[in-house]
Amino acid sequence: MKRKGFRSLALTACITAIAPFAWGCGSSSDGKIEVEIVQYKPEAANYFKTVEDAFNASHDDIHLTISSPNDAMAILKTRFIREDYPDIIGIGGDINYSYFVDAGILADISGYEGMQNVNEGYLEIAEALELVPTDGTYILPYAANAAGILYNRQMFEEHGWQIPETWDEMLALCDQISAEGILPFYFGFKDTWTCLAPWNAMAVELAPADTTKQVNKGQTTFTKEYGELAEKYMALLPYGPDDPFAYNYNDACTAFARGESAMYPIGSYAAPQILSVNPDLKMDSFVMPASDEKEGRTLNSGIDLGFCVTADCKNKEAAYEVLNFLYADDTLQKYIDAQTSVPCKKGNFTLPVILDGMTEFIASGNMTDYQDHYYPSEMSVDALLQTFLIEKNKDAFLKNFDTSWQRYNRDIIRMVQEYEAAHGSAQ
Amino acid sequence: MSKHENERKRTFLLITIPILALFICFNTIPLIRGAMYSFTNSRGFGSHDWVGLRNYIDLFSDARVGKSYLFTIKLAIVTTVVVNVISLILALGLNSKIKAKGFFRGAYFLPNILGALVVGYIFNYFFTYIVPALADMTGLQGLSSSILSSPNKAWIGVMIVCAWQAIAMNTIIYISGLQTVPEDVYEAGGLDGATGWKQFKHLTFPLIIPFFSINMVLCVKNFLMVFDQIIALTKGGPAQSTESISYLIYNNGMSGGQFGFQSANAVVFFIVIVVISVAQMKFSSSKEEQL
Amino acid sequence: MKHTSSVGKSNKTVLVLLILGLSTIIFPLYMTVVIAFKQPSEMTNSISGILSLPKVWSLQNFREAMEVTDFWNSLKNSLVISGLTVGISILIHSLMGYTLGRNKSSKFYNFVYLFIVSGMFVPFAILMMPLAKQTAEMGLANWFGVILLYVVFYMPMNIMLYSGYLTNIPLALEEAARVDGASTWLTYWKIIFPIMKPMHATVAVITALAVWNDVMTPLIIMAGSSENTLPLAQLNFQSQFGTNYNLAFASYLLSLIPILVFYLICQKQILNGVVNGAVK
């Protein structure tokens, strides 16, 4: 009797050992080349499903699979650990991209012909994201978003308010709006990442685009470069709700959609959430004015989605064929429409209505990347900013920024300085 | 008899070995492999360098990590007390002869099943809009702004939500503990005139001490490792006042590029919790023996 | 008699207190239900707005939520994973809990007990990457691997629960069977295992709930496969820049039902424990 029990235990052990083989993944090979894309924007899953279907319907030799998983970054990192690389990954132009380039995970696609059609502004942004300069290009910028100020157009028209072009004009406008009993801005600072939106939008005018790189090279400090920015940010606070740290992004979107404020300093990406609450809202955007000069203004815009081919990809030709399909004008236009974003490709695209106020900058390629695309996420600059806005101690904030930066970027700084020593800082 | 003893010993050993092997394979080995990363500057992927004890040295001079320990320990202690008091009372209530027992038991279980997104949304709403409005109506100055927006008070919000969710589980454990208290104990106690608090203190509680200690250990562990509620409620804010240790480890190590450093944090944290919990278990098992 | 009368009186107090306490649960639940039926355009930041009833009671949100999450398929995966985990856990963990609980005087078993229980305190984040790699190497990057990991993850807590429960079960019961010549193994399955029924139910509830709501393990282990569990599929409702709370709430309400039913069934088992009768 006893033995019977142990037999069942042994059986369990056997099942444990054998099962993996039974459930092992089967690969179907019907002679087609398999191309797999993992892209990180789950909100665009429907769009990519239609792209996948259209591609497979028109290609006999290549079979495309696009997955749009949730928390794709965790999934990608996990798969990299397992050395199980998709052929193409769709990611944003931020610090993760910089890390992936640095880790040698991505292939140089400068030879891909579609690169010719990329809006130069975004190519420069992509190049700048590399931790140390390389010869190659590793991302095909697809779509961008832009940050500035979203405003309630109906409200502006009714009151005859003008779009400000300088910092002083903006403060004057805020005073005027307040005087008429309306709240100028809404903030959702409970979600720390939203603290970065006005910061980035003002930084493009007030701090050098390559501030972080200069700091890494030891040429400047944040205390020097971010002083004015921090002061001006504080000056915006009185024009927002009483306790901005009580409201999260969702609250702020809802409040703005319901007309509780005239403006909302956030990116174009917020439009779908705002419109879901109030589909009839007439909303437009303008570039955040941060300095007193009308010359030299630039739009805060960065790569929201770009495609990278992995170094491990077996068939680059097939991958390029997929990129061609994705980058075709009408495919891209559909993405722009579905996601209210900005195309990174040159050509005549119909931009979303809410970007009307920014079109001029986009068309002329006058744009500067988000400062936060260079910040390592573990440093939590968003949380530092929130702390600063609560405590309003500029000097402590900047000092902390500098010391934290050195701490969190130690290895990168060493790498940059080694590179500088080897290549010289000559042009 | 000794033959029997041998049989018993052999059986126990044959049970232990495969299960222990399974445990080592999927817990101990990955833990050791993970701990290896704590000596590197790994970002979690790509190549990495060995950096010796640098991460550990950094750890002890990192103000942010220190702050997260203070917050987490404060939260764990207060929440453990609150949860155990309430769930013990609740368990006694739900175990007594009342009407609609099944309904109450079901209802009190609900907080545990609601997903983090729902809990986060509702309590955010509650603290941001409802509590201040109630405070305005009743003239309570201290609550007229959201407690989640105050670096000094936000932890109370986290505590309330943690307790709200955890009470159900602890209550279940207490209820199942109460089932092991034989009916005749009460009957005998009743004859001696032991009712209410006296009955609980002298008759019921001593018998459910094993469950009390299990609940204490589970509570301390769960709240020291608090993560979901932080994500749902505050994401570490305001002003980094509610960053729990697990939040830092996940957010900076997994999502961020500090994998090596946070592995070191995880190793130290693991040791801290083990020490606390083993001490707790030793303490309560010595109490059990006394009784 | 005196005993029962005093109980009768305090029961009313207990009932009143329980009803009062219930408000802390009814209110959030009410909000969840109301939001699950509303449209995004009905969402406001005012209290009257959030507490108001939806304009139309339509099941549209639920239908849509089921479509987005591929409900039946995800439900099936979640049920399979939770069910198997609970089943295996009850068998293996109770056995181990028994072994360790009955050998508290042995140094070796005491060490094993502490060794396994301390596994409970390992921060999951440190295990994630090594486990992702290890399961892939072993060909376990699938739902079977997920179940196996769950069985290991919840082993410490369950063993603690089982061996704690055993302290109140007298050794005499086993000794009686032993005198009749039954082996330890058989005694366990014939006598101890059934007697621990309330604890099985408790373990089942706790384990099932933890598995049911877990996102991280399937996300990391099954990364890249197209199979979703319910919580994984529910991530669909949130992205950084927008969350559809109405659909999400509808979906969470749906996924709440199976686990609630399971709990109610187990609850009966916890209370119908045989200990009281057997110990006499």
mmCIF file of N, CA and C in Angstrom, chain B residues 4 7-8 12-13 15-16 19 23 25-28 30-31 33-34 90 97-98 105 107-109 112-114 117 121-122 125 129-130 133 164 169 172 176 179-182 207 211 214 218 221 225 249-250 254 259 270 273 277, chain C residues 11 18 21-22 24-25 27-28 32 35 43-47 50 92 99 103 109 115-116 118 120-122 125 127-130 134 137 148-149 160 165 168 174 178 183-184 202 206 209 216 238 245 248 256 259 263 267 270-271 276:
data_model
loop_
_atom_site.group_PDB
_atom_site.id
_atom_site.type_symbol
_atom_site.label_atom_id
_atom_site.label_comp_id
_atom_site.label_asym_id
_atom_site.label_seq_id
_atom_site.Cartn_x
_atom_site.Cartn_y
_atom_site.Cartn_z
ATOM 1 N N HIS B 4 8.613 0.551 13.636
ATOM 2 C CA HIS B 4 7.637 1.555 13.252
ATOM 3 C C HIS B 4 8.272 2.940 13.160
ATOM 4 N N GLU B 7 10.142 3.229 9.990
ATOM 5 C CA GLU B 7 9.232 3.391 8.848
ATOM 6 C C GLU B 7 8.775 4.844 8.772
ATOM 7 N N ARG B 8 8.437 5.361 9.939
ATOM 8 C CA ARG B 8 7.947 6.742 10.000
ATOM 9 C C ARG B 8 9.027 7.719 9.525
ATOM 10 N N PHE B 12 8.910 10.152 6.160
ATOM 11 C CA PHE B 12 9.085 11.603 6.231
ATOM 12 C C PHE B 12 10.211 12.072 5.327
ATOM 13 N N LEU B 13 11.288 11.305 5.317
ATOM 14 C CA LEU B 13 12.434 11.694 4.505
ATOM 15 C C LEU B 13 12.081 11.635 3.018
ATOM 16 N N ILE B 15 9.249 11.981 1.719
ATOM 17 C CA ILE B 15 8.350 13.094 1.371
ATOM 18 C C ILE B 15 9.165 14.366 1.204
ATOM 19 N N THR B 16 10.079 14.552 2.128
ATOM 20 C CA THR B 16 10.812 15.821 2.174
ATOM 21 C C THR B 16 11.709 16.022 0.964
ATOM 22 N N ILE B 19 10.185 17.311 -2.514
ATOM 23 C CA ILE B 19 9.558 18.632 -2.374
ATOM 24 C C ILE B 19 10.619 19.692 -2.113
ATOM 25 N N PHE B 23 11.670 22.954 -4.386
ATOM 26 C CA PHE B 23 11.759 24.289 -3.797
ATOM 27 C C PHE B 23 13.121 24.921 -4.086
ATOM 28 N N CYS B 25 15.114 24.201 -6.482
ATOM 29 C CA CYS B 25 15.262 24.431 -7.917
ATOM 30 C C CYS B 25 14.635 25.758 -8.352
ATOM 31 N N PHE B 26 13.451 26.075 -7.820
ATOM 32 C CA PHE B 26 12.751 27.264 -8.305
ATOM 33 C C PHE B 26 12.724 28.414 -7.315
ATOM 34 N N ASN B 27 13.395 28.258 -6.192
ATOM 35 C CA ASN B 27 13.461 29.402 -5.289
ATOM 36 C C ASN B 27 14.900 29.713 -4.901
ATOM 37 N N THR B 28 15.588 28.719 -4.375
ATOM 38 C CA THR B 28 16.927 28.988 -3.871
ATOM 39 C C THR B 28 17.915 29.280 -4.998
ATOM 40 N N PRO B 30 17.401 30.304 -8.220
ATOM 41 C CA PRO B 30 17.226 31.637 -8.823
ATOM 42 C C PRO B 30 17.621 32.764 -7.874
ATOM 43 N N LEU B 31 17.396 32.540 -6.581
ATOM 44 C CA LEU B 31 17.790 33.582 -5.617
ATOM 45 C C LEU B 31 19.299 33.785 -5.648
ATOM 46 N N ARG B 33 21.280 33.008 -8.137
ATOM 47 C CA ARG B 33 21.635 33.613 -9.425
ATOM 48 C C ARG B 33 21.322 35.107 -9.424
ATOM 49 N N GLY B 34 20.206 35.459 -8.803
ATOM 50 C CA GLY B 34 19.839 36.869 -8.719
ATOM 51 C C GLY B 34 20.820 37.636 -7.862
ATOM 52 N N LEU B 90 -13.497 40.860 13.952
ATOM 53 C CA LEU B 90 -14.388 40.468 12.861
ATOM 54 C C LEU B 90 -14.586 38.961 12.837
ATOM 55 N N LYS B 97 -23.094 33.255 16.634
ATOM 56 C CA LYS B 97 -24.372 32.818 16.061
ATOM 57 C C LYS B 97 -25.179 34.036 15.628
ATOM 58 N N ILE B 98 -25.024 34.407 14.387
ATOM 59 C CA ILE B 98 -25.769 35.560 13.897
ATOM 60 C C ILE B 98 -26.552 35.163 12.667
ATOM 61 N N ARG B 105 -20.011 36.939 5.573
ATOM 62 C CA ARG B 105 -18.684 36.406 5.266
ATOM 63 C C ARG B 105 -18.310 36.698 3.836
ATOM 64 N N ALA B 107 -19.486 39.165 1.966
ATOM 65 C CA ALA B 107 -19.317 40.607 1.775
ATOM 66 C C ALA B 107 -17.959 41.067 2.295
ATOM 67 N N TYR B 108 -17.597 40.585 3.480
ATOM 68 C CA TYR B 108 -16.329 41.042 4.057
ATOM 69 C C TYR B 108 -15.109 40.503 3.305
ATOM 70 N N PHE B 109 -15.358 39.544 2.445
ATOM 71 C CA PHE B 109 -14.253 38.985 1.673
ATOM 72 C C PHE B 109 -13.966 39.843 0.433
ATOM 73 N N ASN B 112 -10.758 41.916 -0.819
ATOM 74 C CA ASN B 112 -9.589 41.164 -1.227
ATOM 75 C C ASN B 112 -9.555 40.826 -2.704
ATOM 76 N N ILE B 113 -10.729 40.758 -3.317
ATOM 77 C CA ILE B 113 -10.757 40.311 -4.713
ATOM 78 C C ILE B 113 -10.701 41.469 -5.691
ATOM 79 N N LEU B 114 -11.111 42.641 -5.268
ATOM 80 C CA LEU B 114 -11.123 43.763 -6.202
ATOM 81 C C LEU B 114 -9.702 44.028 -6.696
ATOM 82 N N LEU B 117 -6.376 48.087 -9.779
ATOM 83 C CA LEU B 117 -6.804 49.253 -10.561
ATOM 84 C C LEU B 117 -8.081 49.834 -9.970
ATOM 85 N N TYR B 121 -8.369 53.396 -8.027
ATOM 86 C CA TYR B 121 -9.247 54.450 -8.535
ATOM 87 C C TYR B 121 -10.209 54.914 -7.446
ATOM 88 N N ILE B 122 -10.855 53.951 -6.813
ATOM 89 C CA ILE B 122 -11.895 54.301 -5.847
ATOM 90 C C ILE B 122 -11.310 55.052 -4.654
ATOM 91 N N TYR B 125 -10.265 58.525 -5.508
ATOM 92 C CA TYR B 125 -11.446 59.373 -5.581
ATOM 93 C C TYR B 125 -11.917 59.740 -4.181
ATOM 94 N N TYR B 129 -11.615 63.629 -3.454
ATOM 95 C CA TYR B 129 -12.833 64.419 -3.592
ATOM 96 C C TYR B 129 -13.805 64.249 -2.425
ATOM 97 N N ILE B 130 -13.996 63.002 -1.989
ATOM 98 C CA ILE B 130 -15.079 62.762 -1.030
ATOM 99 C C ILE B 130 -14.704 63.196 0.385
ATOM 100 N N ALA B 133 -14.640 66.946 0.814
ATOM 101 C CA ALA B 133 -15.991 67.509 0.772
ATOM 102 C C ALA B 133 -16.708 67.271 2.100
ATOM 103 N N TRP B 164 -7.629 47.741 4.680
ATOM 104 C CA TRP B 164 -8.933 47.450 4.089
ATOM 105 C C TRP B 164 -8.880 46.164 3.263
ATOM 106 N N MET B 169 -8.354 38.497 4.484
ATOM 107 C CA MET B 169 -7.533 37.297 4.522
ATOM 108 C C MET B 169 -7.200 36.877 5.949
ATOM 109 N N ILE B 172 -10.139 35.272 7.606
ATOM 110 C CA ILE B 172 -10.335 33.872 7.225
ATOM 111 C C ILE B 172 -9.432 32.964 8.042
ATOM 112 N N SER B 176 -10.689 30.102 10.572
ATOM 113 C CA SER B 176 -10.337 28.680 10.508
ATOM 114 C C SER B 176 -9.642 28.249 11.792
ATOM 115 N N GLN B 179 -12.213 27.398 14.398
ATOM 116 C CA GLN B 179 -12.849 26.097 14.211
ATOM 117 C C GLN B 179 -12.150 24.997 15.015
ATOM 118 N N THR B 180 -10.885 25.248 15.349
ATOM 119 C CA THR B 180 -10.176 24.204 16.083
ATOM 120 C C THR B 180 -10.456 24.295 17.584
ATOM 121 N N VAL B 181 -11.188 25.346 17.981
ATOM 122 C CA VAL B 181 -11.530 25.460 19.401
ATOM 123 C C VAL B 181 -12.780 24.626 19.658
ATOM 124 N N PRO B 182 -12.643 23.553 20.430
ATOM 125 C CA PRO B 182 -13.782 22.666 20.609
ATOM 126 C C PRO B 182 -14.913 23.371 21.353
ATOM 127 N N LEU B 207 -5.980 29.287 22.661
ATOM 128 C CA LEU B 207 -6.114 28.177 21.717
ATOM 129 C C LEU B 207 -5.832 28.583 20.273
ATOM 130 N N PHE B 211 -2.466 30.586 15.246
ATOM 131 C CA PHE B 211 -2.995 31.349 14.123
ATOM 132 C C PHE B 211 -2.678 32.826 14.275
ATOM 133 N N ILE B 214 0.844 33.071 13.065
ATOM 134 C CA ILE B 214 0.898 32.991 11.606
ATOM 135 C C ILE B 214 0.462 34.320 10.998
ATOM 136 N N LEU B 218 2.619 36.713 8.618
ATOM 137 C CA LEU B 218 2.142 37.027 7.272
ATOM 138 C C LEU B 218 1.927 38.527 7.096
ATOM 139 N N LYS B 221 5.254 40.369 6.946
ATOM 140 C CA LYS B 221 5.853 40.076 5.643
ATOM 141 C C LYS B 221 5.115 40.831 4.529
ATOM 142 N N MET B 225 6.602 43.988 2.360
ATOM 143 C CA MET B 225 6.802 43.836 0.928
ATOM 144 C C MET B 225 5.731 44.567 0.128
ATOM 145 N N ILE B 249 12.767 48.521 -5.508
ATOM 146 C CA ILE B 249 13.446 47.400 -6.145
ATOM 147 C C ILE B 249 12.860 47.144 -7.522
ATOM 148 N N TYR B 250 11.528 47.150 -7.589
ATOM 149 C CA TYR B 250 10.917 46.863 -8.895
ATOM 150 C C TYR B 250 11.104 48.026 -9.851
ATOM 151 N N MET B 254 13.817 46.717 -12.157
ATOM 152 C CA MET B 254 13.231 46.055 -13.323
ATOM 153 C C MET B 254 12.884 47.045 -14.416
ATOM 154 N N PHE B 259 19.505 47.509 -12.231
ATOM 155 C CA PHE B 259 19.249 46.125 -11.854
ATOM 156 C C PHE B 259 20.248 45.605 -10.831
ATOM 157 N N PHE B 270 15.961 41.022 1.915
ATOM 158 C CA PHE B 270 15.622 39.628 2.207
ATOM 159 C C PHE B 270 16.166 39.218 3.575
ATOM 160 N N ILE B 273 14.201 40.893 6.413
ATOM 161 C CA ILE B 273 12.885 40.283 6.671
ATOM 162 C C ILE B 273 13.044 38.922 7.324
ATOM 163 N N SER B 277 11.392 37.980 10.835
ATOM 164 C CA SER B 277 10.353 36.955 10.903
ATOM 165 C C SER B 277 10.775 35.758 11.739
ATOM 166 N N ASN C 11 -25.340 39.044 20.430
ATOM 167 C CA ASN C 11 -25.453 38.824 18.996
ATOM 168 C C ASN C 11 -26.051 40.013 18.279
ATOM 169 N N LEU C 18 -21.536 44.633 12.608
ATOM 170 C CA LEU C 18 -21.195 44.067 11.298
ATOM 171 C C LEU C 18 -21.854 44.864 10.185
ATOM 172 N N GLY C 21 -19.938 48.066 9.760
ATOM 173 C CA GLY C 21 -18.669 47.808 9.088
ATOM 174 C C GLY C 21 -18.858 47.560 7.602
ATOM 175 N N LEU C 22 -20.016 47.037 7.280
ATOM 176 C CA LEU C 22 -20.302 46.703 5.893
ATOM 177 C C LEU C 22 -20.285 47.925 4.978
ATOM 178 N N THR C 24 -18.200 50.163 4.767
ATOM 179 C CA THR C 24 -16.882 50.392 4.156
ATOM 180 C C THR C 24 -16.683 49.519 2.928
ATOM 181 N N ILE C 25 -17.553 48.540 2.766
ATOM 182 C CA ILE C 25 -17.431 47.662 1.604
ATOM 183 C C ILE C 25 -18.498 47.987 0.564
ATOM 184 N N PHE C 27 -19.919 50.824 -0.063
ATOM 185 C CA PHE C 27 -19.694 52.069 -0.787
ATOM 186 C C PHE C 27 -18.737 51.902 -1.980
ATOM 187 N N PRO C 28 -17.535 51.331 -1.756
ATOM 188 C CA PRO C 28 -16.665 51.124 -2.915
ATOM 189 C C PRO C 28 -17.289 50.203 -3.965
ATOM 190 N N THR C 32 -17.972 50.906 -7.891
ATOM 191 C CA THR C 32 -17.478 50.032 -8.953
ATOM 192 C C THR C 32 -18.598 49.679 -9.922
ATOM 193 N N ILE C 35 -19.780 52.751 -11.982
ATOM 194 C CA ILE C 35 -18.812 53.143 -13.018
ATOM 195 C C ILE C 35 -18.776 52.116 -14.137
ATOM 196 N N MET C 43 -18.191 60.525 -16.893
ATOM 197 C CA MET C 43 -17.253 60.617 -15.780
ATOM 198 C C MET C 43 -17.006 62.080 -15.431
ATOM 199 N N THR C 44 -17.123 62.403 -14.142
ATOM 200 C CA THR C 44 -16.842 63.776 -13.722
ATOM 201 C C THR C 44 -15.994 63.752 -12.466
ATOM 202 N N ASN C 45 -15.616 64.931 -12.028
ATOM 203 C CA ASN C 45 -14.851 65.035 -10.792
ATOM 204 C C ASN C 45 -15.718 65.502 -9.635
ATOM 205 N N SER C 46 -17.010 65.547 -9.834
ATOM 206 C CA SER C 46 -17.858 66.000 -8.735
ATOM 207 C C SER C 46 -18.475 64.791 -8.043
ATOM 208 N N ILE C 47 -18.749 64.962 -6.766
ATOM 209 C CA ILE C 47 -19.232 63.818 -5.984
ATOM 210 C C ILE C 47 -20.609 63.375 -6.457
ATOM 211 N N ILE C 50 -20.250 61.375 -9.586
ATOM 212 C CA ILE C 50 -19.700 60.026 -9.523
ATOM 213 C C ILE C 50 -20.680 59.075 -8.846
ATOM 214 N N ILE C 92 0.545 18.602 -2.139
ATOM 215 C CA ILE C 92 1.971 18.624 -1.791
ATOM 216 C C ILE C 92 2.229 19.406 -0.511
ATOM 217 N N THR C 99 4.661 16.689 7.495
ATOM 218 C CA THR C 99 5.993 16.179 7.804
ATOM 219 C C THR C 99 6.751 17.130 8.731
ATOM 220 N N ASN C 103 7.535 16.971 13.142
ATOM 221 C CA ASN C 103 8.932 16.725 13.489
ATOM 222 C C ASN C 103 9.584 17.952 14.096
ATOM 223 N N TYR C 109 14.557 18.829 10.514
ATOM 224 C CA TYR C 109 13.272 19.276 9.986
ATOM 225 C C TYR C 109 12.965 20.712 10.381
ATOM 226 N N PHE C 115 13.990 27.087 6.485
ATOM 227 C CA PHE C 115 14.557 27.299 5.148
ATOM 228 C C PHE C 115 13.448 27.578 4.141
ATOM 229 N N ILE C 116 12.428 26.723 4.173
ATOM 230 C CA ILE C 116 11.347 26.904 3.206
ATOM 231 C C ILE C 116 10.530 28.147 3.537
ATOM 232 N N SER C 118 11.415 30.792 4.981
ATOM 233 C CA SER C 118 12.111 32.043 4.661
ATOM 234 C C SER C 118 12.054 32.334 3.163
ATOM 235 N N MET C 120 9.537 32.662 1.593
ATOM 236 C CA MET C 120 8.418 33.582 1.459
ATOM 237 C C MET C 120 8.882 35.034 1.375
ATOM 238 N N PHE C 121 10.053 35.288 1.938
ATOM 239 C CA PHE C 121 10.496 36.676 2.060
ATOM 240 C C PHE C 121 11.411 37.118 0.928
ATOM 241 N N VAL C 122 11.602 36.265 -0.049
ATOM 242 C CA VAL C 122 12.446 36.657 -1.166
ATOM 243 C C VAL C 122 11.671 37.656 -2.022
ATOM 244 N N ALA C 125 11.168 40.561 -7.265
ATOM 245 C CA ALA C 125 11.943 41.248 -8.292
ATOM 246 C C ALA C 125 13.315 40.612 -8.513
ATOM 247 N N LEU C 127 14.000 37.471 -8.189
ATOM 248 C CA LEU C 127 13.860 36.153 -8.819
ATOM 249 C C LEU C 127 13.474 36.258 -10.290
ATOM 250 N N MET C 128 12.887 37.383 -10.652
ATOM 251 C CA MET C 128 12.263 37.490 -11.968
ATOM 252 C C MET C 128 13.177 37.132 -13.126
ATOM 253 N N MET C 129 14.294 37.838 -13.189
ATOM 254 C CA MET C 129 15.178 37.632 -14.333
ATOM 255 C C MET C 129 15.760 36.219 -14.360
ATOM 256 N N PRO C 130 16.326 35.757 -13.229
ATOM 257 C CA PRO C 130 16.848 34.389 -13.249
ATOM 258 C C PRO C 130 15.761 33.362 -13.590
ATOM 259 N N GLN C 134 15.826 30.728 -16.502
ATOM 260 C CA GLN C 134 15.826 29.318 -16.123
ATOM 261 C C GLN C 134 14.640 28.554 -16.726
ATOM 262 N N GLU C 137 15.258 27.976 -20.328
ATOM 263 C CA GLU C 137 16.254 26.915 -20.553
ATOM 264 C C GLU C 137 15.649 25.532 -20.350
ATOM 265 N N LEU C 148 4.001 25.511 -11.930
ATOM 266 C CA LEU C 148 5.096 24.978 -11.119
ATOM 267 C C LEU C 148 5.670 26.061 -10.200
ATOM 268 N N LEU C 149 5.831 27.253 -10.776
ATOM 269 C CA LEU C 149 6.371 28.347 -9.975
ATOM 270 C C LEU C 149 5.415 28.729 -8.852
ATOM 271 N N MET C 160 3.395 26.818 6.414
ATOM 272 C CA MET C 160 3.247 27.460 7.712
ATOM 273 C C MET C 160 1.825 27.260 8.229
ATOM 274 N N TYR C 165 -1.780 24.465 11.895
ATOM 275 C CA TYR C 165 -3.054 23.803 12.139
ATOM 276 C C TYR C 165 -2.856 22.484 12.869
ATOM 277 N N ASN C 168 -2.943 21.815 16.755
ATOM 278 C CA ASN C 168 -4.194 21.597 17.483
ATOM 279 C C ASN C 168 -4.809 20.230 17.203
ATOM 280 N N GLU C 174 -3.342 9.658 15.335
ATOM 281 C CA GLU C 174 -2.456 8.866 14.492
ATOM 282 C C GLU C 174 -2.022 7.595 15.205
ATOM 283 N N ARG C 178 -1.921 3.728 14.118
ATOM 284 C CA ARG C 178 -0.655 3.014 14.045
ATOM 285 C C ARG C 178 -0.750 1.677 14.772
ATOM 286 N N SER C 183 0.500 2.145 7.917
ATOM 287 C CA SER C 183 1.758 2.862 7.703
ATOM 288 C C SER C 183 1.537 4.360 7.901
ATOM 289 N N THR C 184 2.625 5.088 8.052
ATOM 290 C CA THR C 184 2.529 6.536 8.229
ATOM 291 C C THR C 184 1.849 7.176 7.027
ATOM 292 N N THR C 202 -9.025 26.815 3.529
ATOM 293 C CA THR C 202 -8.359 28.098 3.748
ATOM 294 C C THR C 202 -7.211 28.275 2.759
ATOM 295 N N ILE C 206 -6.785 31.172 -0.163
ATOM 296 C CA ILE C 206 -5.663 32.099 -0.184
ATOM 297 C C ILE C 206 -4.827 31.913 -1.454
ATOM 298 N N LEU C 209 -6.780 32.948 -4.678
ATOM 299 C CA LEU C 209 -6.901 34.394 -4.811
ATOM 300 C C LEU C 209 -5.585 35.017 -5.281
ATOM 301 N N MET C 216 2.333 39.440 -12.612
ATOM 302 C CA MET C 216 3.765 39.418 -12.890
ATOM 303 C C MET C 216 4.276 38.072 -13.386
ATOM 304 N N GLN C 238 -5.365 49.843 -19.522
ATOM 305 C CA GLN C 238 -4.572 50.972 -19.077
ATOM 306 C C GLN C 238 -3.303 51.124 -19.880
ATOM 307 N N TYR C 245 -11.618 53.482 -17.612
ATOM 308 C CA TYR C 245 -12.057 52.931 -16.337
ATOM 309 C C TYR C 245 -13.386 52.194 -16.463
ATOM 310 N N ALA C 248 -12.728 48.814 -17.839
ATOM 311 C CA ALA C 248 -11.912 48.089 -16.870
ATOM 312 C C ALA C 248 -12.758 47.625 -15.690
ATOM 313 N N LEU C 256 -14.450 38.962 -10.989
ATOM 314 C CA LEU C 256 -14.626 38.810 -9.551
ATOM 315 C C LEU C 256 -15.573 37.642 -9.239
ATOM 316 N N ILE C 259 -14.182 33.835 -8.576
ATOM 317 C CA ILE C 259 -13.404 33.673 -7.352
ATOM 318 C C ILE C 259 -14.301 33.850 -6.131
ATOM 319 N N TYR C 263 -14.852 31.122 -3.280
ATOM 320 C CA TYR C 263 -14.685 31.442 -1.860
ATOM 321 C C TYR C 263 -15.882 30.971 -1.043
ATOM 322 N N GLN C 267 -15.704 28.506 1.969
ATOM 323 C CA GLN C 267 -16.089 29.024 3.280
ATOM 324 C C GLN C 267 -16.913 27.990 4.042
ATOM 325 N N ILE C 270 -14.595 25.442 5.411
ATOM 326 C CA ILE C 270 -13.824 25.911 6.566
ATOM 327 C C ILE C 270 -14.662 25.713 7.829
ATOM 328 N N LEU C 271 -15.967 25.982 7.692
ATOM 329 C CA LEU C 271 -16.816 25.966 8.873
ATOM 330 C C LEU C 271 -17.343 24.587 9.212
ATOM 331 N N ASN C 276 -14.085 19.473 15.468
ATOM 332 C CA ASN C 276 -14.859 19.510 16.695
ATOM 333 C C ASN C 276 -15.417 18.150 17.057
#
